[in-house]
Short mmCIF file of C-alpha atoms in Angstrom, two decimals:
data_model
loop_
_atom_site.label_atom_id
_atom_site.label_comp_id
_atom_site.label_asym_id
_atom_site.label_seq_id
_atom_site.Cartn_x
_atom_site.Cartn_y
_atom_site.Cartn_z
CA UNK A 1 -23.75 30.21 14.50
CA UNK A 2 -21.43 27.29 12.42
CA UNK A 3 -19.37 29.19 9.74
CA UNK A 4 -19.88 27.65 7.03
CA UNK A 5 -17.76 25.61 5.11
CA UNK A 6 -16.49 27.66 1.70
CA UNK A 7 -16.73 25.99 -1.42
CA UNK A 8 -13.27 26.35 -4.32
CA UNK A 9 -14.14 26.56 -7.50
CA UNK A 10 -10.92 23.96 -8.07
CA UNK A 11 -12.76 21.24 -5.74
CA UNK A 12 -16.58 21.56 -7.44
CA UNK A 13 -15.51 21.41 -10.77
CA UNK A 14 -15.83 18.06 -11.99
CA UNK A 15 -13.14 15.91 -11.76
CA UNK A 16 -12.71 12.46 -12.79
CA UNK A 17 -11.53 9.43 -10.96
CA UNK A 18 -8.35 8.60 -12.49
CA UNK A 19 -8.75 4.92 -11.27
CA UNK A 20 -12.02 4.26 -13.96
CA UNK A 21 -9.17 4.63 -16.73
CA UNK A 22 -6.92 1.71 -16.72
CA UNK A 23 -4.47 3.41 -14.37
CA UNK A 24 -3.95 -0.28 -13.05
CA UNK A 25 -3.20 -1.33 -16.08
CA UNK A 26 0.41 -2.04 -17.06
CA UNK A 27 0.53 -0.40 -20.28
CA UNK A 28 -1.27 2.33 -20.18
CA UNK A 29 -0.46 2.91 -16.48
CA UNK A 30 2.49 5.94 -16.98
CA UNK A 31 4.74 6.47 -14.18
CA UNK A 32 2.60 5.25 -11.69
CA UNK A 33 4.54 2.20 -12.61
CA UNK A 34 7.83 3.46 -11.69
CA UNK A 35 7.85 2.90 -7.97
CA UNK A 36 8.42 -0.24 -5.49
CA UNK A 37 5.12 -0.87 -4.70
CA UNK A 38 4.32 -4.17 -1.38
CA UNK A 39 3.72 -7.60 -2.89
CA UNK A 40 3.82 -9.35 -0.16
CA UNK A 41 5.25 -9.93 3.45
CA UNK A 42 8.36 -11.44 3.99
CA UNK A 43 7.08 -14.58 6.34
CA UNK A 44 4.34 -15.31 3.45
CA UNK A 45 7.55 -16.14 0.79
CA UNK A 46 8.82 -19.13 2.44
CA UNK A 47 11.28 -21.32 1.21
CA UNK A 48 10.51 -23.79 -1.59
CA UNK A 49 6.89 -22.34 -2.46
CA UNK A 50 5.80 -20.23 -5.27
CA UNK A 51 3.21 -17.50 -3.89
CA UNK A 52 1.06 -15.46 -6.83
CA UNK A 53 0.21 -11.57 -7.26
CA UNK A 54 -1.58 -9.09 -9.07
CA UNK A 55 0.31 -6.09 -9.78
CA UNK A 56 -1.59 -3.64 -12.18
CA UNK A 57 -3.76 -6.16 -13.89
CA UNK A 58 -0.24 -8.59 -14.67
CA UNK A 59 0.56 -12.47 -12.91
CA UNK A 60 3.93 -12.28 -11.16
CA UNK A 61 5.36 -15.86 -9.45
CA UNK A 62 7.61 -15.02 -5.76
CA UNK A 63 10.20 -17.83 -5.21
CA UNK A 64 13.17 -17.36 -2.83
CA UNK A 65 16.47 -18.55 -4.93
CA UNK A 66 19.05 -21.19 -3.90
CA UNK A 67 20.37 -17.82 -1.90
CA UNK A 68 16.50 -17.55 0.33
CA UNK A 69 16.41 -13.83 -1.67
CA UNK A 70 13.30 -12.82 -3.31
CA UNK A 71 12.86 -13.75 -7.11
CA UNK A 72 10.04 -12.30 -9.09
CA UNK A 73 9.31 -13.28 -12.83
CA UNK A 74 6.39 -13.13 -15.25
CA UNK A 75 3.07 -15.47 -14.02
CA UNK A 76 3.23 -17.68 -17.73
CA UNK A 77 5.16 -20.53 -18.52
CA UNK A 78 7.08 -19.75 -22.37
CA UNK A 79 5.40 -23.03 -23.69
CA UNK A 80 2.06 -23.99 -22.55
CA UNK A 81 1.44 -20.57 -20.93
CA UNK A 82 0.67 -22.43 -18.40
CA UNK A 83 0.39 -20.31 -14.26
CA UNK A 84 4.20 -21.72 -13.21
CA UNK A 85 2.62 -20.17 -9.26
CA UNK A 86 0.91 -23.85 -9.56
CA UNK A 87 4.62 -25.37 -9.47
CA UNK A 88 6.94 -26.45 -7.22
CA UNK A 89 10.05 -24.69 -6.08
CA UNK A 90 13.17 -26.88 -5.91
CA UNK A 91 16.39 -25.67 -5.63
CA UNK A 92 16.16 -22.13 -5.71
CA UNK A 93 14.18 -22.93 -9.84
CA UNK A 94 10.48 -22.76 -10.58
CA UNK A 95 8.94 -26.02 -12.45
CA UNK A 96 6.58 -25.51 -15.14
CA UNK A 97 2.99 -27.93 -13.55
CA UNK A 98 2.26 -28.33 -17.51
CA UNK A 99 5.65 -30.08 -19.23
CA UNK A 100 7.78 -29.26 -16.44
CA UNK A 101 9.66 -26.96 -18.31
CA UNK A 102 12.41 -25.45 -15.01
CA UNK A 103 13.77 -21.88 -14.95
CA UNK A 104 15.97 -19.98 -12.19
CA UNK A 105 15.97 -16.76 -10.97
CA UNK A 106 16.54 -15.35 -14.38
CA UNK A 107 13.58 -16.24 -15.91
CA UNK A 108 15.71 -18.68 -18.10
CA UNK A 109 14.51 -21.74 -19.16
CA UNK A 110 17.58 -24.66 -17.67
CA UNK A 111 15.85 -27.20 -17.71
CA UNK A 112 12.96 -29.13 -20.35
CA UNK A 113 11.98 -33.18 -19.63
CA UNK A 114 10.49 -33.94 -23.06
CA UNK A 115 14.10 -33.44 -24.38
CA UNK A 116 15.78 -36.15 -22.60
CA UNK A 117 19.29 -36.23 -21.16
CA UNK A 118 21.17 -34.85 -24.13
CA UNK A 119 19.29 -31.24 -23.18
CA UNK A 120 21.70 -30.71 -20.87
CA UNK A 121 24.39 -30.03 -24.15
CA UNK A 122 21.96 -27.32 -25.73
CA UNK A 123 20.27 -25.60 -22.58
CA UNK A 124 21.75 -23.34 -20.10
CA UNK A 125 23.05 -24.81 -16.77
CA UNK A 126 22.87 -21.70 -14.92
CA UNK A 127 24.38 -23.50 -11.92
CA UNK A 128 27.71 -25.06 -13.96
CA UNK A 129 27.91 -21.42 -15.57
CA UNK A 130 28.26 -19.98 -12.01
CA UNK A 131 30.78 -22.77 -10.77
CA UNK A 132 32.65 -21.78 -13.86
CA UNK A 133 32.36 -17.93 -13.86
CA UNK A 134 30.60 -17.50 -16.47
CA UNK A 135 28.07 -14.82 -17.25
CA UNK A 136 24.28 -16.38 -16.70
CA UNK A 137 23.19 -15.93 -20.98
CA UNK A 138 19.12 -16.51 -21.70
CA UNK A 139 18.89 -20.38 -23.88
CA UNK A 140 17.44 -20.64 -26.73
CA UNK A 141 13.88 -20.59 -25.96
CA UNK A 142 14.34 -17.42 -24.88
CA UNK A 143 13.72 -16.32 -21.02
CA UNK A 144 10.84 -14.83 -18.78
CA UNK A 145 10.88 -11.55 -18.23
CA UNK A 146 12.48 -10.41 -14.20
CA UNK A 147 11.30 -7.55 -12.38
CA UNK A 148 13.31 -6.37 -9.69
CA UNK A 149 12.59 -7.02 -5.73
CA UNK A 150 13.27 -5.42 -2.57
CA UNK A 151 13.78 -6.92 1.08
CA UNK A 152 13.16 -4.66 4.11
CA UNK A 153 11.19 -3.91 7.47
CA UNK A 154 9.50 -7.59 6.56
CA UNK A 155 8.07 -6.92 3.30
CA UNK A 156 8.87 -8.14 -0.07
CA UNK A 157 9.07 -4.67 -3.03
CA UNK A 158 8.96 -5.31 -6.38
CA UNK A 159 9.02 -2.51 -9.76
CA UNK A 160 6.73 -3.02 -12.97
CA UNK A 161 8.72 -0.20 -14.32
CA UNK A 162 11.46 -1.24 -16.35
CA UNK A 163 14.85 -1.18 -16.67
CA UNK A 164 13.79 2.11 -15.24
CA UNK A 165 14.85 3.08 -12.48
CA UNK A 166 12.58 3.57 -9.51
CA UNK A 167 11.66 7.31 -9.02
CA UNK A 168 12.18 6.84 -5.50
CA UNK A 169 13.43 3.69 -3.08
CA UNK A 170 10.41 1.56 -1.08
CA UNK A 171 8.78 3.65 1.67
CA UNK A 172 10.44 2.17 5.26
CA UNK A 173 7.75 1.17 7.49
CA UNK A 174 7.55 4.02 10.98
CA UNK A 175 9.25 2.97 13.75
CA UNK A 176 10.36 -0.64 12.53
CA UNK A 177 12.10 -2.03 14.93
CA UNK A 178 12.57 0.88 17.32
CA UNK A 179 12.68 0.07 20.96
CA UNK A 180 10.17 0.87 22.62
CA UNK A 181 7.81 0.41 19.92
CA UNK A 182 5.41 -3.05 18.82
CA UNK A 183 4.98 -3.08 14.77
CA UNK A 184 2.24 -5.88 13.39
CA UNK A 185 0.68 -6.15 9.88
CA UNK A 186 -2.58 -6.71 8.81
CA UNK A 187 -3.16 -7.49 5.05
CA UNK A 188 -6.85 -6.16 2.78
CA UNK A 189 -7.72 -6.62 0.26
CA UNK A 190 -10.09 -3.68 -0.49
CA UNK A 191 -12.97 -3.90 -4.07
CA UNK A 192 -11.78 -0.08 -5.08
CA UNK A 193 -9.15 1.85 -6.88
CA UNK A 194 -5.46 3.03 -5.06
CA UNK A 195 -7.40 6.88 -4.97
CA UNK A 196 -10.73 6.22 -3.68
CA UNK A 197 -8.09 4.46 -1.08
CA UNK A 198 -5.26 6.69 0.12
CA UNK A 199 -8.73 8.70 0.26
CA UNK A 200 -10.25 7.11 2.82
CA UNK A 201 -7.82 6.46 4.52
CA UNK A 202 -6.98 10.17 5.17
CA UNK A 203 -10.60 11.92 5.72
CA UNK A 204 -11.72 12.42 9.10
CA UNK A 205 -15.28 13.60 8.73
CA UNK A 206 -15.60 9.89 7.73
CA UNK A 207 -15.12 8.02 10.90
CA UNK A 208 -17.81 9.97 11.93
CA UNK A 209 -20.42 7.45 9.77
CA UNK A 210 -18.16 4.53 9.15
CA UNK A 211 -16.53 3.81 12.14
CA UNK A 212 -19.27 5.12 14.69
CA UNK A 213 -18.23 5.20 18.60
CA UNK A 214 -15.52 2.88 17.27
CA UNK A 215 -12.87 6.13 16.20
CA UNK A 216 -14.94 9.14 16.53
CA UNK A 217 -18.15 10.28 18.17
CA UNK A 218 -20.11 13.29 17.25
CA UNK A 219 -19.01 16.49 19.36
CA UNK A 220 -20.00 19.10 16.99
CA UNK A 221 -17.30 21.44 16.70
CA UNK A 222 -15.47 22.37 13.92
CA UNK A 223 -11.86 21.43 13.21
CA UNK A 224 -9.74 23.29 11.45
CA UNK A 225 -6.67 22.35 9.56
CA UNK A 226 -3.58 23.10 6.72
CA UNK A 227 -3.13 21.49 4.20
CA UNK A 228 1.08 21.46 3.17
CA UNK A 229 1.55 20.05 -0.83
CA UNK A 230 5.49 19.88 -1.63
CA UNK A 231 7.51 17.30 -3.55
CA UNK A 232 5.19 14.52 -4.08
CA UNK A 233 3.44 14.21 -0.42
CA UNK A 234 0.43 16.05 1.66
CA UNK A 235 0.59 16.65 4.38
CA UNK A 236 -2.34 17.75 6.95
CA UNK A 237 -1.72 19.02 10.59
CA UNK A 238 -5.16 19.16 12.16
CA UNK A 239 -5.06 21.76 15.53
CA UNK A 240 -7.27 20.70 18.02
CA UNK A 241 -6.04 21.24 21.60
CA UNK A 242 -8.13 18.75 22.59
CA UNK A 243 -8.55 16.92 19.61
CA UNK A 244 -9.65 12.95 21.46
CA UNK A 245 -10.25 9.55 19.64
CA UNK A 246 -12.79 6.84 21.22
CA UNK A 247 -12.11 3.03 21.66
CA UNK A 248 -8.44 2.27 21.95
CA UNK A 249 -7.50 6.31 22.13
CA UNK A 250 -7.90 5.47 25.89
CA UNK A 251 -6.00 3.30 27.12
CA UNK A 252 -3.19 4.90 24.69
CA UNK A 253 -3.32 8.30 26.77
CA UNK A 254 -5.05 7.36 30.53
CA UNK A 255 -3.97 10.95 31.43
CA UNK A 256 -5.45 12.56 28.41
CA UNK A 257 -2.54 14.94 27.13
CA UNK A 258 -2.74 16.65 24.51
CA UNK A 259 -2.89 14.69 20.95
CA UNK A 260 -1.21 15.75 17.13
CA UNK A 261 -2.69 14.31 14.77
CA UNK A 262 -1.83 14.19 11.39
CA UNK A 263 -2.35 12.90 7.92
CA UNK A 264 -0.01 12.16 5.24
CA UNK A 265 0.42 11.16 1.18
CA UNK A 266 3.20 10.12 -0.44
CA UNK A 267 2.98 9.24 -3.88
CA UNK A 268 1.94 7.30 -5.25
CA UNK A 269 0.68 5.26 -3.14
CA UNK A 270 1.32 5.89 0.85
CA UNK A 271 -0.27 6.88 3.73
CA UNK A 272 0.59 7.39 7.23
CA UNK A 273 -1.58 8.49 9.61
CA UNK A 274 0.20 9.62 13.64
CA UNK A 275 -1.75 10.18 16.34
CA UNK A 276 0.68 10.92 19.19
CA UNK A 277 0.74 12.40 22.65
CA UNK A 278 4.38 12.84 23.09
CA UNK A 279 6.97 9.92 22.33
CA UNK A 280 4.10 7.50 22.82
CA UNK A 281 0.59 6.97 20.01
CA UNK A 282 0.25 5.17 17.16
CA UNK A 283 1.30 4.96 13.82
CA UNK A 284 -1.02 3.88 10.63
CA UNK A 285 0.69 3.47 7.91
CA UNK A 286 -0.73 1.69 4.46
CA UNK A 287 0.93 1.20 1.44
CA UNK A 288 -1.67 0.42 -1.36
CA UNK A 289 -0.35 -2.47 -4.46
CA UNK A 290 -3.11 -1.63 -7.94
CA UNK A 291 -4.61 -5.20 -8.59
CA UNK A 292 -6.56 -4.35 -11.16
CA UNK A 293 -8.33 -0.80 -12.24
CA UNK A 294 -10.42 -1.23 -8.47
CA UNK A 295 -9.10 -3.95 -6.46
CA UNK A 296 -6.24 -3.58 -4.40
CA UNK A 297 -4.30 -5.34 -2.12
CA UNK A 298 -3.48 -2.96 1.39
CA UNK A 299 0.04 -3.75 3.67
CA UNK A 300 -0.95 -1.93 6.75
CA UNK A 301 1.94 -1.24 9.41
CA UNK A 302 0.43 -0.84 12.55
CA UNK A 303 3.37 0.17 14.76
CA UNK A 304 2.83 2.06 18.65
CA UNK A 305 4.14 2.89 21.70
CA UNK A 306 2.34 2.60 25.34
CA UNK A 307 2.90 4.95 28.01
CA UNK A 308 3.82 3.69 31.56
CA UNK A 309 1.30 4.26 33.12
CA UNK A 310 -0.69 1.79 31.54
CA UNK A 311 -1.34 -1.00 33.74
CA UNK A 312 1.65 -3.36 32.65
CA UNK A 313 -0.42 -6.88 31.77
CA UNK A 314 -1.58 -4.48 28.78
CA UNK A 315 2.25 -3.20 27.55
CA UNK A 316 3.52 -3.94 24.13
CA UNK A 317 3.11 -7.59 22.83
CA UNK A 318 0.99 -8.36 25.58
CA UNK A 319 -1.24 -6.03 24.61
CA UNK A 320 -1.33 -6.83 20.48
CA UNK A 321 -4.04 -9.40 21.06
CA UNK A 322 -6.86 -6.64 21.55
CA UNK A 323 -4.98 -4.58 19.27
CA UNK A 324 -5.47 -6.69 16.28
CA UNK A 325 -8.98 -6.93 16.88
CA UNK A 326 -9.18 -4.07 17.31
CA UNK A 327 -7.99 -2.67 14.11
CA UNK A 328 -9.28 -5.56 12.09
CA UNK A 329 -12.72 -4.45 13.30
CA UNK A 330 -12.06 -0.24 11.77
CA UNK A 331 -9.79 -1.94 8.99
CA UNK A 332 -13.21 -4.20 7.58
CA UNK A 333 -15.38 -1.04 8.04
CA UNK A 334 -13.03 0.81 6.04
CA UNK A 335 -13.54 -2.47 3.20
CA UNK A 336 -17.44 -2.34 2.92
CA UNK A 337 -17.61 1.30 2.29
CA UNK A 338 -15.42 0.71 -0.48
CA UNK A 339 -17.22 -1.57 -1.28
CA UNK A 340 -20.82 0.55 -1.59
CA UNK A 341 -18.90 3.76 -3.21
CA UNK A 342 -17.40 1.72 -6.38
CA UNK A 343 -21.30 -0.16 -7.04
CA UNK A 344 -21.96 3.40 -7.50
CA UNK A 345 -18.39 4.19 -9.69
CA UNK A 346 -19.53 1.18 -12.20
CA UNK A 347 -23.37 1.86 -12.01
CA UNK A 348 -23.23 3.77 -15.69
CA UNK A 349 -21.91 6.66 -17.61
CA UNK A 350 -20.43 9.41 -15.13
CA UNK A 351 -19.17 7.27 -11.96
CA UNK A 352 -16.58 8.71 -10.41
CA UNK A 353 -16.63 12.79 -11.40
CA UNK A 354 -15.88 14.11 -7.77
CA UNK A 355 -17.45 17.15 -6.36
CA UNK A 356 -15.78 18.78 -3.13
CA UNK A 357 -16.08 21.42 -0.58
CA UNK A 358 -13.46 23.14 1.39
CA UNK A 359 -12.94 19.87 3.53
CA UNK A 360 -12.07 17.83 0.01
CA UNK A 361 -8.77 20.50 -0.57
CA UNK A 362 -6.20 17.58 0.40
CA UNK A 363 -8.15 14.54 -1.56
CA UNK A 364 -7.61 17.42 -4.50
CA UNK A 365 -3.97 17.55 -4.08
CA UNK A 366 -3.66 13.88 -3.76
CA UNK A 367 -5.73 12.96 -6.77
CA UNK A 368 -3.42 16.22 -8.45
CA UNK A 369 -0.15 13.66 -8.23
CA UNK A 370 -1.90 10.21 -9.01
CA UNK A 371 -3.41 12.35 -12.15
CA UNK A 372 -0.08 13.87 -13.25
CA UNK A 373 1.47 9.91 -12.60
CA UNK A 374 -0.81 8.59 -14.63
CA UNK A 375 -0.18 10.55 -17.34
CA UNK A 376 3.39 10.32 -17.90
CA UNK A 377 5.08 12.41 -15.05
CA UNK A 378 6.62 14.68 -16.75
CA UNK A 379 8.67 18.44 -15.41
CA UNK A 380 7.75 19.10 -11.83
CA UNK A 381 4.69 18.57 -11.20
CA UNK A 382 2.00 19.88 -9.17
CA UNK A 383 2.90 23.29 -7.85
CA UNK A 384 4.13 23.39 -3.89
CA UNK A 385 0.78 24.45 -1.91
CA UNK A 386 0.09 25.47 1.31
CA UNK A 387 -3.50 26.15 2.60
CA UNK A 388 -6.06 26.25 6.11
CA UNK A 389 -8.74 24.57 5.41
CA UNK A 390 -11.76 23.73 8.48
CA UNK A 391 -14.38 20.83 8.36
CA UNK A 392 -17.29 19.90 11.03
CA UNK A 393 -17.18 16.62 13.02
#
């Protein structure tokens, strides 16, 4: 007879979904903004081309400066508020499509065509200042908000937190540039908020219903796990000696070696899911960027290393088209279920009040961290905790 799931009062008490409470509004999201967020892939930010993004409901235009470094400015011309991302990039500057005002990488106005040739005596010429070794100063017409940027591991990050330093460095992509490992990215727009997405990415029971046959099959077994909450992270370690995954899992583990499966959340928006067989396996790392309260871009890095006894034709990059196709199908299934969830969340009063069981302990921990940050992130945050749980699949 199956032992029943234990109900925990801390999990079954109605808890509001913080994404529906303006956590994707830059002016009301508390300390959630005080982290680095992925704005685009490095390959998406091409020299001489602007790129529009929305983070926390704020329009941002990205382009590369004269040195090829990423720049992020408020995507709104100071003159008549036209979108700069619809303009042109030239000589490391960006021009407005409406009246041609030109901004340098610092956000300063450096040219206004309607002022004619005399403008150079009145407006800042950033290049001339640089040649003379002078500090760049804003011109009298003002300066666009500039957001700090950082490029690493094939990603361009933007910091929206203002003058305060980021609470942590950008997350490093697992096994990036590590010998024997192949890494590729998928970018997916999800019709849901960050909290619901990271919970979905770290949820095993849903795989039986959302991904039937693609990822797992019903096994009628009890799965014990340990949930550890500490230092802004939630780690779930599954204790199954004979755990298996279907689909491409058979190619990664043809000899049936013991599988180590862990799920981990890092504040405020990152998940890492590991399926490892010794020195081989695959890791799914997702970083979520909030567009609005129920709209997000997710940058997923798939890192994998195959065992040597996989047929040579399938090794490394030769296998990438198959892996890409398979992972895209699975992710699109999650897009559908996240849209189904969002429909209900927005359906009148009461949307986003959740009940839970023992199987949702790690979700409660994620929500506790997200709520703490949304409310300002003061103090040390939710206390460390380690608990055992179990669920059936």
